[in-house]
Coordinates of C-alpha atoms and ligand atoms in Angstrom, one line a residue:
X1066 CA 0.6 -29.9 18.0
X1067 CA 3.4 -29.8 15.5
X1068 CA 3.6 -32.7 13.0
X1069 CA 5.6 -33.1 9.8
X1070 CA 5.0 -35.2 6.8
X1071 CA 7.6 -35.7 4.0
X1072 CA 6.2 -36.8 0.6
X1073 CA 8.8 -38.4 -1.7
X1074 CA 8.5 -39.9 -5.1
X1075 CA 10.0 -43.0 -6.7
X1076 CA 10.4 -44.8 -10.0
X1077 CA 9.7 -41.9 -12.3
X1078 CA 8.5 -38.3 -12.3
X1079 CA 5.0 -36.9 -13.2
X1080 CA 3.2 -39.5 -11.0
X1081 CA 1.1 -36.7 -9.4
X1082 CA 3.0 -36.3 -6.2
X1083 CA 1.6 -32.7 -5.9
X1084 CA -2.0 -33.9 -6.2
X1085 CA -1.3 -36.8 -3.7
X1086 CA 0.3 -34.4 -1.2
X1087 CA -2.5 -31.9 -1.6
X1088 CA -5.2 -34.6 -1.2
X1089 CA -3.6 -35.6 2.1
X1090 CA -3.7 -31.9 3.1
X1091 CA -7.4 -31.8 2.2
X1092 CA -8.0 -34.9 4.4
X1093 CA -6.2 -33.4 7.3
X1094 CA -8.2 -30.2 7.0
X1095 CA -11.4 -32.3 6.8
X1096 CA -10.3 -33.5 10.3
X1097 CA -10.1 -30.0 11.5
X1098 CA -6.3 -29.6 11.5
X1099 CA -4.4 -26.5 10.3
X1100 CA -2.3 -27.6 7.3
X1101 CA 0.8 -26.0 5.8
X1102 CA 2.2 -27.1 2.4
X1103 CA 5.8 -26.7 1.2
X1104 CA 7.4 -27.7 -2.1
X1105 CA 11.1 -28.2 -2.3
X1106 CA 12.5 -28.3 -5.8
X1107 CA 16.0 -29.6 -6.5
X1108 CA 16.7 -27.4 -9.5
X1109 CA 19.2 -24.6 -9.4
X1110 CA 16.9 -21.9 -10.7
X1111 CA 16.2 -19.5 -7.8
X1112 CA 12.5 -19.7 -8.8
X1113 CA 10.3 -20.9 -11.7
X1114 CA 9.9 -17.3 -13.1
X1115 CA 12.4 -17.7 -15.9
X1116 CA 11.4 -21.2 -16.9
X1117 CA 9.5 -21.9 -20.1
X1118 CA 6.0 -23.2 -19.6
X1119 CA 6.9 -25.8 -22.2
X1120 CA 9.6 -27.3 -19.9
X1121 CA 8.1 -26.8 -16.5
X1122 CA 4.4 -26.0 -16.9
X1123 CA 2.7 -23.0 -15.6
X1124 CA 4.4 -20.5 -13.3
X1125 CA 2.2 -20.1 -10.2
X1126 CA 2.2 -16.7 -8.5
X1127 CA 1.6 -16.1 -4.8
X1128 CA 0.2 -13.0 -3.1
X1129 CA 3.7 -11.8 -2.2
X1130 CA 4.7 -12.1 -5.8
X1131 CA 6.8 -15.3 -5.7
X1132 CA 7.0 -17.1 -9.0
X1133 CA 6.8 -20.7 -8.0
X1134 CA 6.3 -24.3 -9.1
X1135 CA 2.8 -25.2 -10.3
X1136 CA 2.3 -27.6 -7.4
X1137 CA 1.6 -24.6 -5.2
X1138 CA -1.5 -24.2 -7.4
X1139 CA -2.5 -27.8 -6.4
X1140 CA -2.0 -26.9 -2.8
X1141 CA -4.2 -23.8 -3.3
X1142 CA -7.0 -25.8 -5.0
X1143 CA -7.0 -28.6 -2.3
X1144 CA -6.1 -26.8 0.9
X1145 CA -6.3 -23.5 2.7
X1146 CA -2.6 -23.5 3.5
X1147 CA -1.2 -19.9 3.3
X1148 CA 1.2 -19.8 0.4
X1149 CA 4.0 -17.3 0.0
X1150 CA 7.7 -17.2 -1.1
X1151 CA 8.6 -19.2 2.0
X1152 CA 6.5 -22.2 0.8
X1153 CA 8.6 -22.8 -2.3
X1154 CA 12.2 -23.8 -1.6
X1155 CA 14.7 -24.4 -4.4
X1156 CA 18.4 -25.5 -4.5
X1157 CA 19.1 -22.1 -6.1
X1158 CA 17.7 -20.2 -3.1
X1159 CA 19.6 -22.4 -0.6
X1160 CA 23.0 -22.1 -2.4
X1161 CA 22.5 -18.3 -3.0
X1162 CA 21.9 -17.9 0.7
X1163 CA 24.8 -20.0 1.9
X1164 CA 27.2 -18.4 -0.6
X1165 CA 26.1 -14.9 0.4
X1166 CA 26.7 -15.7 4.1
X1167 CA 30.1 -17.2 3.2
X1168 CA 31.1 -14.0 1.4
X1169 CA 30.0 -12.0 4.5
X1170 CA 32.4 -14.1 6.6
X1171 CA 29.5 -15.5 8.7
X1172 CA 30.8 -19.1 8.8
X1173 CA 33.8 -17.9 10.9
X1174 CA 36.5 -19.6 8.9
X1175 CA 34.8 -23.0 8.6
X1176 CA 34.9 -24.9 5.4
X1177 CA 31.4 -24.5 3.9
X1178 CA 29.9 -27.9 3.0
X1179 CA 26.8 -29.6 1.7
X1180 CA 26.5 -31.2 5.1
X1181 CA 25.9 -29.4 7.4
X1182 CA 25.6 -25.9 5.8
X1183 CA 23.3 -26.7 2.8
X1184 CA 21.2 -29.2 4.8
X1185 CA 21.0 -26.8 7.8
X1186 CA 19.7 -24.0 5.5
X1187 CA 17.0 -26.4 4.1
X1188 CA 16.0 -27.4 7.6
X1189 CA 15.7 -23.8 8.7
X1190 CA 13.5 -23.0 5.8
X1191 CA 11.2 -26.0 6.6
X1192 CA 11.2 -25.1 10.3
X1193 CA 10.2 -21.5 9.5
X1194 CA 6.8 -22.9 8.3
X1195 CA 6.6 -25.9 10.5
X1196 CA 7.0 -23.8 13.7
X1197 CA 4.3 -21.4 12.7
X1198 CA 2.2 -21.2 15.9
X1199 CA -1.0 -21.8 13.9
X1200 CA 0.2 -24.8 12.0
X1201 CA -0.8 -28.4 13.1
X1202 CA 0.6 -30.4 10.2
X1203 CA 3.2 -29.4 7.6
X1204 CA 3.4 -31.4 4.5
X1205 CA 6.7 -31.2 2.6
X1206 CA 6.7 -32.4 -1.0
X1207 CA 10.2 -33.3 -2.1
X1208 CA 10.4 -32.6 -5.9
X1209 CA 12.1 -35.0 -8.2
X1210 CA 12.6 -38.7 -7.8
X1211 CA 14.5 -40.6 -5.1
X1212 CA 17.8 -41.6 -6.7
X1213 CA 18.3 -38.2 -8.5
X1214 CA 21.7 -36.7 -7.7
X1215 CA 20.0 -33.3 -7.1
X1216 CA 17.6 -34.6 -4.5
X1217 CA 20.2 -35.9 -2.1
X1218 CA 20.7 -32.8 0.1
X1219 CA 16.9 -32.5 0.5
X1220 CA 16.5 -36.2 1.5
X1221 CA 19.4 -35.9 3.9
X1222 CA 17.8 -32.8 5.5
X1223 CA 14.5 -34.9 5.7
X1224 CA 16.4 -37.8 7.3
X1225 CA 17.9 -35.5 9.9
X1226 CA 14.6 -33.9 10.8
X1227 CA 12.9 -37.3 11.1
X1228 CA 15.7 -38.4 13.4
X1229 CA 15.5 -35.2 15.5
X1230 CA 11.7 -35.1 15.8
X1231 CA 11.2 -38.8 16.2
X1232 CA 8.6 -41.1 14.5
X1233 CA 5.7 -39.8 16.7
X1234 CA 5.9 -36.3 15.1
X1235 CA 7.2 -37.0 11.7
X1236 CA 6.4 -39.5 8.9
X1237 CA 7.3 -40.2 5.3
X1238 CA 4.9 -41.0 2.5
X1239 CA 6.4 -42.4 -0.6
X1240 CA 4.6 -42.3 -3.9
X1241 CA 5.5 -44.9 -6.4
X1242 CA 4.5 -46.5 -9.6
X1243 CA 3.0 -50.0 -10.2
X1244 CA 3.4 -50.3 -14.0
X1245 CA 1.3 -52.5 -16.2
X1246 CA 3.2 -54.7 -18.6
X1247 CA 1.9 -56.1 -21.8
X1248 CA -0.7 -58.7 -21.0
X1249 CA -2.1 -56.4 -18.3
X1250 CA -0.1 -57.6 -15.3
X1251 CA 0.8 -55.1 -12.6
X1252 CA 4.4 -55.2 -11.5
X1253 CA 5.7 -54.4 -8.0
X1254 CA 9.5 -54.7 -8.7
X1255 CA 10.1 -51.0 -9.5
X1256 CA 8.4 -50.1 -6.2
X1257 CA 10.5 -52.5 -4.2
X1258 CA 13.6 -50.9 -5.8
X1259 CA 12.6 -47.4 -5.2
X1260 CA 11.8 -48.1 -1.5
X1261 CA 15.2 -49.8 -1.2
X1262 CA 16.8 -46.6 -2.6
X1263 CA 15.0 -44.5 0.0
X1264 CA 16.1 -46.9 2.7
X1265 CA 19.7 -46.5 1.5
X1266 CA 19.3 -42.8 2.2
X1267 CA 18.3 -43.7 5.8
X1268 CA 14.6 -43.1 5.4
X1269 CA 12.0 -45.8 6.0
X1270 CA 8.7 -44.9 4.4
X1271 CA 5.7 -45.2 6.7
X1272 CA 3.0 -45.1 4.0
X1273 CA 3.2 -46.1 0.4
X1274 CA 0.9 -44.6 -2.2
X1275 CA 0.9 -46.9 -5.2
X1276 CA 0.1 -45.3 -8.5
X1277 CA -1.5 -47.6 -11.0
X1278 CA -4.1 -47.6 -13.7
X1279 CA -6.4 -50.0 -11.8
X1280 CA -6.8 -50.5 -8.0
X1281 CA -4.3 -53.0 -6.7
X1282 CA -5.6 -56.1 -4.8
X1283 CA -4.8 -57.3 -1.3
X1284 CA -2.4 -59.9 -2.5
X1285 CA -0.3 -57.3 -4.2
X1286 CA -0.5 -55.0 -1.1
X1287 CA 0.6 -57.9 1.1
X1288 CA 3.6 -58.6 -1.2
X1289 CA 4.6 -54.9 -1.3
X1290 CA 4.3 -54.7 2.4
X1291 CA 6.5 -57.7 3.1
X1292 CA 9.2 -56.4 0.7
X1293 CA 9.2 -52.8 2.1
X1294 CA 8.6 -53.0 5.8
X1295 CA 5.5 -50.8 5.4
X1296 CA 2.5 -52.2 7.3
X1297 CA -0.2 -53.8 5.1
X1298 CA -2.9 -51.2 5.9
X1299 CA -0.5 -48.4 5.0
X1300 CA 0.0 -49.7 1.4
X1301 CA -2.6 -47.5 -0.3
X1302 CA -3.8 -47.9 -3.9
X1303 CA -3.7 -44.5 -5.7
X1304 CA -5.3 -45.7 -8.9
X1305 CA -6.3 -43.4 -11.8
X1306 CA -9.5 -41.5 -11.1
X1307 CA -11.9 -40.1 -13.7
X1308 CA -13.2 -37.7 -14.6
X1309 CA -11.3 -35.6 -12.1
X1310 CA -8.4 -35.7 -9.6
X1311 CA -10.7 -34.1 -7.1
X1312 CA -11.9 -37.6 -6.3
X1313 CA -8.5 -38.5 -4.8
X1314 CA -9.2 -37.3 -1.3
X1315 CA -12.3 -39.6 -1.3
X1316 CA -10.3 -42.5 -2.7
X1317 CA -7.7 -42.1 0.0
X1318 CA -10.4 -41.7 2.7
X1319 CA -12.1 -44.9 1.7
X1320 CA -8.8 -46.7 2.4
X1321 CA -8.6 -44.9 5.7
X1322 CA -5.4 -43.0 4.8
X1323 CA -6.4 -40.1 7.1
X1324 CA -7.0 -42.4 10.0
X1325 CA -3.7 -44.1 9.5
X1326 CA -1.9 -40.7 9.4
X1327 CA -3.6 -39.7 12.7
X1328 CA -2.7 -42.9 14.4
X1329 CA 0.9 -42.9 13.3
X1330 CA 1.3 -39.3 14.4
X1331 CA -0.5 -39.9 17.7
X1332 CA -3.2 -37.4 17.0
X1333 CA -6.5 -38.2 18.7
X1334 CA -9.1 -39.3 16.1
X1335 CA -11.7 -36.7 15.2
X1336 CA -14.7 -36.5 13.0
X1337 CA -14.0 -36.1 9.2
X1338 CA -16.1 -33.6 7.3
X1339 CA -15.8 -34.3 3.6
X1340 CA -19.2 -32.9 2.5
X1341 CA -17.7 -30.2 0.2
X1342 CA -15.5 -32.7 -1.6
X1343 CA -18.4 -35.2 -2.0
X1344 CA -20.5 -32.5 -3.5
X1345 CA -17.8 -31.4 -5.9
X1346 CA -17.2 -35.0 -7.1
X1347 CA -20.9 -35.6 -7.4
X1348 CA -21.3 -32.5 -9.6
X1349 CA -18.4 -33.6 -11.8
X1350 CA -19.7 -37.1 -12.2
X1351 CA -23.3 -36.1 -12.8
X1352 CA -23.3 -32.8 -14.7
X1353 CA -26.6 -31.3 -15.9
X1354 CA -25.0 -30.5 -19.3
X1355 CA -21.7 -29.9 -21.1
X1356 CA -20.1 -26.9 -22.6
X1357 CA -17.2 -26.6 -25.1
X1358 CA -14.8 -23.8 -24.0
X1359 CA -12.1 -23.0 -26.6
X1360 CA -8.7 -21.9 -25.2
X1361 CA -6.7 -20.0 -27.7
X1362 CA -3.1 -20.1 -26.6
X1363 CA 0.4 -20.8 -27.7
X1364 CA 1.6 -23.5 -25.3
X1365 CA -1.1 -26.0 -26.3
X1366 CA 0.9 -29.3 -26.4
X1367 CA 1.7 -29.4 -22.7
X1368 CA -1.3 -29.9 -20.4
X1369 CA 0.4 -28.2 -17.5
X1370 CA 1.2 -24.9 -19.3
X1371 CA -2.2 -23.4 -18.4
X1372 CA -2.9 -25.7 -15.5
X1373 CA -4.7 -23.2 -13.2
X1374 CA -6.7 -21.8 -16.1
X1375 CA -8.0 -25.2 -17.1
X1376 CA -8.8 -26.1 -13.5
X1377 CA -10.6 -22.8 -13.0
X1378 CA -12.8 -23.4 -16.0
X1379 CA -13.8 -26.7 -14.4
X1380 CA -14.6 -24.9 -11.2
X1381 CA -16.7 -22.4 -13.2
X1382 CA -18.5 -25.4 -14.5
X1383 CA -19.1 -26.8 -11.0
X1384 CA -20.6 -23.4 -10.1
X1385 CA -23.1 -23.8 -13.0
X1386 CA -23.7 -27.6 -12.8
X1387 CA -22.1 -28.2 -16.2
X1388 CA -19.1 -30.3 -17.3
X1389 CA -16.5 -28.4 -19.3
X1390 CA -14.8 -29.8 -22.4
X1391 CA -11.7 -27.8 -22.9
X1392 CA -11.0 -27.5 -26.6
X1393 CA -7.4 -26.5 -27.2
X1394 CA -7.3 -24.2 -30.2
X1395 CA -3.9 -23.4 -31.6
X1396 CA -3.9 -19.7 -32.4
X1397 CA -2.2 -20.5 -35.8
X1398 CA -5.6 -21.9 -36.9
X1399 CA -7.0 -18.3 -36.8
X1400 CA -4.3 -16.7 -38.8
X1401 CA -5.9 -17.2 -42.3
X1402 CA -9.0 -15.0 -41.7
X1403 CA -10.3 -17.1 -39.0
X1404 CA -10.6 -20.2 -41.0
X1405 CA -8.3 -23.1 -41.9
X1406 CA -8.7 -26.4 -43.9
X1407 CA -10.4 -27.9 -40.8
X1408 CA -13.1 -25.2 -41.1
X1409 CA -14.2 -22.5 -38.6
X1410 CA -12.3 -23.1 -35.4
X1411 CA -15.1 -21.5 -33.4
X1412 CA -17.8 -23.7 -34.7
X1413 CA -19.6 -25.3 -31.8
X1414 CA -17.6 -23.3 -29.3
X1415 CA -19.7 -21.9 -26.4
X1416 CA -17.0 -19.6 -24.9
X1417 CA -13.5 -18.6 -25.7
X1418 CA -10.6 -17.9 -23.3
X1419 CA -7.3 -16.3 -24.2
X1420 CA -4.8 -16.9 -21.4
X1421 CA -1.6 -15.2 -20.4
X1422 CA 1.6 -15.5 -22.3
X1423 CA 4.9 -14.0 -23.5
X1424 CA 6.6 -13.6 -26.9
X1425 CA 5.4 -12.9 -30.4
X1426 CA 4.5 -16.3 -31.7
X1427 CA 0.7 -16.9 -32.1
X1428 CA -0.3 -13.3 -31.4
X1429 CA -1.9 -12.5 -34.7
X1430 CA -4.1 -15.7 -34.4
X1431 CA -5.2 -14.6 -31.0
X1432 CA -6.2 -11.1 -32.2
X1433 CA -8.2 -12.8 -35.0
X1434 CA -9.9 -15.1 -32.5
X1435 CA -10.9 -12.1 -30.4
X1436 CA -12.4 -10.3 -33.4
X1437 CA -14.4 -13.4 -34.3
X1438 CA -15.7 -13.9 -30.8
X1439 CA -16.6 -10.2 -30.5
X1440 CA -18.4 -10.1 -33.8
X1441 CA -20.1 -13.5 -33.4
X1442 CA -21.1 -12.5 -29.8
X1443 CA -19.4 -15.5 -28.3
X1444 CA -18.5 -15.0 -24.6
X1445 CA -14.8 -14.3 -24.3
X1446 CA -12.5 -14.1 -21.3
X1447 CA -9.1 -12.5 -21.7
X1448 CA -6.5 -13.0 -19.0
X1449 CA -3.4 -10.8 -18.8
X1450 CA -2.0 -11.2 -22.4
X1451 CA -5.6 -12.0 -23.3
X1452 CA -6.8 -8.6 -22.1
X1453 CA -4.0 -6.9 -24.0
X1454 CA -5.1 -8.8 -27.2
X1455 CA -8.7 -7.6 -26.7
X1456 CA -7.4 -4.0 -26.6
X1457 CA -5.2 -4.4 -29.7
X1458 CA -8.1 -6.0 -31.6
X1459 CA -10.4 -3.1 -30.6
X1460 CA -7.9 -0.5 -31.7
X1461 CA -7.3 -2.2 -35.1
X1462 CA -11.0 -3.0 -35.9
X1463 CA -13.0 -0.3 -34.2
X1464 CA -10.6 2.6 -34.2
X1465 CA -9.2 1.6 -37.6
X1466 CA -5.5 1.7 -36.5
X1467 CA -4.3 -1.2 -38.6
X1468 CA -0.9 -1.3 -37.1
X1469 CA -2.0 -1.0 -33.4
X1470 CA 0.0 -3.4 -31.3
X1471 CA 1.8 -4.0 -28.0
X1472 CA 5.3 -2.7 -27.7
X1473 CA 6.2 -6.2 -26.7
X1474 CA 5.6 -7.4 -30.2
X1475 CA 6.3 -4.4 -32.4
X1476 CA 8.5 -1.6 -31.2
X1477 CA 7.9 0.5 -34.4
X1478 CA 4.1 0.6 -34.4
X1479 CA 2.6 4.1 -34.6
X1480 CA -0.1 3.0 -32.2
X1481 CA 1.4 1.2 -29.2
X1482 CA -1.9 0.7 -27.4
X1483 CA -0.2 -1.6 -25.0
X1484 CA 3.2 -0.4 -23.7
X1485 CA 5.8 -1.1 -21.1
X1486 CA 4.9 -0.2 -17.6
X1487 CA 6.8 2.9 -16.4
X1488 CA 8.6 0.9 -13.6
X1489 CA 9.8 -1.6 -16.2
X1490 CA 11.8 0.8 -18.4
X1491 CA 15.5 0.1 -18.2
X1492 CA 15.2 -3.3 -16.5
X1493 CA 17.6 -5.8 -17.9
X1494 CA 17.5 -8.6 -15.4
X1495 CA 14.6 -11.0 -16.0
X1496 CA 14.3 -12.9 -12.7
X1497 CA 11.5 -11.6 -10.4
X1498 CA 11.4 -8.2 -12.0
X1499 CA 7.8 -8.1 -13.4
X1500 CA 4.9 -6.4 -11.7
X1501 CA 4.2 -9.3 -9.4
X1502 CA 1.8 -10.3 -6.7
X1503 CA -1.4 -9.1 -5.1
X1504 CA -2.8 -5.6 -5.5
X1505 CA -6.0 -3.7 -5.4
X1506 CA -8.3 -2.9 -8.3
X1507 CA -11.4 -0.7 -8.1
X1508 CA -14.3 -1.8 -10.3
X1509 CA -16.9 0.5 -11.9
X1510 CA -20.6 0.3 -11.1
X1511 CA -22.8 -1.3 -13.7
X1512 CA -20.1 -3.5 -15.2
X1513 CA -20.1 -7.3 -15.7
X1514 CA -16.9 -7.6 -13.6
X1515 CA -18.4 -5.6 -10.7
X1516 CA -21.5 -7.8 -10.8
X1517 CA -19.4 -11.0 -10.8
X1518 CA -17.4 -10.1 -7.7
X1519 CA -20.3 -8.3 -6.0
X1520 CA -17.7 -5.9 -4.6
X1521 CA -16.1 -2.7 -5.7
X1522 CA -12.6 -3.3 -4.3
X1523 CA -10.9 -6.6 -5.2
X1524 CA -7.4 -8.0 -4.7
X1525 CA -5.9 -10.2 -7.4
X1526 CA -2.4 -11.3 -8.4
X1527 CA -0.3 -9.9 -11.3
X1528 CA 2.5 -11.0 -13.5
X1529 CA 3.2 -8.7 -16.4
X1530 CA 5.5 -6.0 -17.8
X1531 CA 3.1 -4.3 -20.2
X1532 CA -0.1 -2.3 -19.6
X1533 CA -2.9 -0.6 -21.6
X1534 CA -1.2 2.6 -22.7
X1535 CA -2.6 5.6 -20.8
X1536 CA -2.0 7.7 -23.9
X1537 CA -4.8 5.9 -25.7
X1538 CA -7.3 5.6 -22.9
X1539 CA -9.6 8.4 -24.1
X1540 CA -9.6 7.0 -27.7
X1541 CA -10.5 3.6 -26.4
X1542 CA -13.2 4.8 -24.1
X1543 CA -14.5 7.4 -26.6
X1544 CA -15.0 4.5 -29.1
X1545 CA -17.0 2.5 -26.5
X1546 CA -14.6 0.1 -24.9
X1547 CA -15.4 0.0 -21.2
X1548 CA -12.3 0.4 -18.9
X1549 CA -14.2 -1.4 -16.1
X1550 CA -11.5 -1.6 -13.5
X1551 CA -8.5 0.6 -12.5
X1552 CA -5.9 0.7 -9.9
X1553 CA -7.0 2.7 -6.8
X1554 CA -5.4 6.0 -8.0
X1555 CA -6.5 5.3 -11.6
X1556 CA -2.9 4.9 -12.8
X1557 CA -3.4 1.5 -14.6
X1558 CA -6.2 -0.2 -16.5
X1559 CA -7.0 -3.5 -14.7
X1560 CA -10.0 -4.7 -16.7
X1561 CA -11.9 -4.0 -19.9
X1562 CA -15.4 -4.9 -21.2
X1563 CA -16.8 -5.0 -24.7
X1564 CA -20.0 -3.0 -25.2
X1565 CA -23.0 -4.6 -26.9
X1566 CA -21.7 -8.1 -26.2
X1567 CA -23.1 -10.8 -24.0
X1568 CA -19.8 -11.3 -22.0
X1569 CA -16.5 -9.9 -23.3
X1570 CA -14.3 -9.3 -20.2
X1571 CA -10.5 -8.9 -20.1
X1572 CA -8.4 -8.7 -16.9
X1573 CA -4.8 -7.7 -16.5
X1574 CA -4.5 -9.9 -13.4
X1575 CA -4.6 -13.7 -12.9
X1576 CA -7.9 -14.8 -11.2
X1577 CA -7.0 -18.5 -12.0
X1578 CA -4.6 -18.6 -9.1
X1579 CA -7.2 -18.3 -6.4
X1580 CA -10.0 -20.5 -7.7
X1581 CA -10.7 -23.9 -6.1
X1582 CA -13.3 -26.6 -6.8
X1583 CA -15.0 -26.0 -3.4
X1584 CA -14.9 -22.2 -4.0
X1585 CA -15.0 -21.5 -7.7
X1586 CA -13.7 -18.0 -8.7
X1587 CA -16.6 -15.6 -9.3
X1588 CA -15.2 -14.4 -12.7
X1589 CA -14.9 -18.0 -14.0
X1590 CA -18.4 -18.8 -12.6
X1591 CA -19.8 -15.7 -14.4
X1592 CA -18.0 -16.5 -17.7
X1593 CA -19.3 -20.1 -17.7
X1594 CA -22.8 -18.8 -16.8
X1595 CA -22.6 -16.5 -19.9
X1596 CA -21.4 -19.4 -22.1
X1597 CA -24.2 -21.6 -20.8
X1598 CA -26.7 -18.8 -21.7
X1599 CA -25.1 -18.5 -25.1
X1600 CA -25.7 -22.1 -25.8
X1601 CA -28.8 -23.2 -23.8
X1602 CA -30.0 -25.6 -26.4
X1603 CA -26.6 -27.3 -26.8
X1604 CA -26.1 -27.6 -23.1
X1605 CA -29.6 -29.1 -22.9
X1606 CA -29.0 -31.4 -25.8
X1607 CA -25.8 -32.8 -24.4
X1608 CA -27.3 -33.4 -21.1
X1609 CA -25.5 -36.0 -18.9
Ligands
LIG510 N1 3.5 -10.5 -22.0 C1 2.5 -9.7 -21.4 C2 3.2 -8.7 -20.4 O1 4.3 -8.9 -20.0 C3 1.4 -10.5 -20.7 C4 1.9 -11.3 -19.5 C5 1.0 -12.4 -19.1 O2 0.1 -12.7 -19.8 N2 1.3 -12.9 -17.9 O3 2.6 -7.8 -20.0

């Protein structure tokens, strides 16, 4: 069986197309089908690696080291689709490919054009996944909004594929907005217009997912149906869910979206197993307590900048039956000896997480936050840059090297305890040149990290240029810092642990990319367990 679903978006961006596409993927998996997810992005960047988290949110990293759009993180949290470089297609990749072929003379004298050369390249990339012998259903999320100039070649490629495959094997799901005007009335006009725009591209949507604050009633569904040629039962209400988007597969299932997809694609109906999702949502709605986890980062204004980290904290909560309140702590608040006019930023905080990041701004505050968490014995989880911060703080406070720093932030320090990876020296091009992707770490017996994984050899994804400097390893270990994980040959430090502390763990890799609500990552589960232990009375007091 080979079926294809295109997911397009209308009216405006940021409606949650990635979560909607992922929820459909989860529903298809619950029906026992093998799902593949693809994101096509109309921007000209070859990948998301050089984009600022402020502009585009988190950069998601795959096993094979692709730096991709954060929607691949949604796919990883909702489905089991294998995700690699091939699952993230951008205009930049397509044009680079076509222009390279043109320079090689492979178009045999033809004029190279958007149609058919660009569209063919897009189609080939989609087919490479769609024709995977193990794939039953491939869901292609088309980034951007219908009507954008940049999306046109992708929508044209979709139109051609729908035409070639036929309606029995291919369908289009359009996500659109039903805004609420003052007075509370919901309006269907923008949806009518965006469907018309899609129809002008030659694509008739088969299913509409209508985003609105409240569920839409049958009268409104009927009206939308008659204006758009979409059957009444395929006009689905994708209303806001609280407290978590993980309820969306259940909301869709209750409206029979999965059954409608199976019928339209001619797949025989099969039993749906949603037990794991129901358990997840039940746990999120009825937690046995609440914890306050402070995240000390630099991209705090944009919710998507640390998307996978925030989600993984929630997963760690699910593993421990507690809800997580994420408290965003701007690192600038720690710069004046750990206190500002608003008081102690760590007051009432049960655990601290310092996430990954690049560039100098906010670093001193993070170092101070690490010192406070270590001294106050508050559980702390350092991820990538966060681990490097733990090492710098240790060198400054415990070893007394006041100017200890990372070469990234101070090239003149006499104690560069974090320095550029050997392989990074001399690199001047920034796209895709970091230490990227999955590699093996070997964990030491008797450490918190080994206990969390329950395994000595672990594979995690990396995205960094700097490392703990080997020159200072003996000083760090000699003063008590545990270098709890190394690469197999011992070349690089992969994790550290504070001694005499309930839970102070830093990792050079990014565990947040492989955590999901139905399978919380063991390190996040272990961190939240420690935070819960750190604050048993508070968690108890805040019950419910
Ligand atoms: N800036 C640091 C480095 O390049 C940390 C990177 C990260 O946190 N992803 O090593």
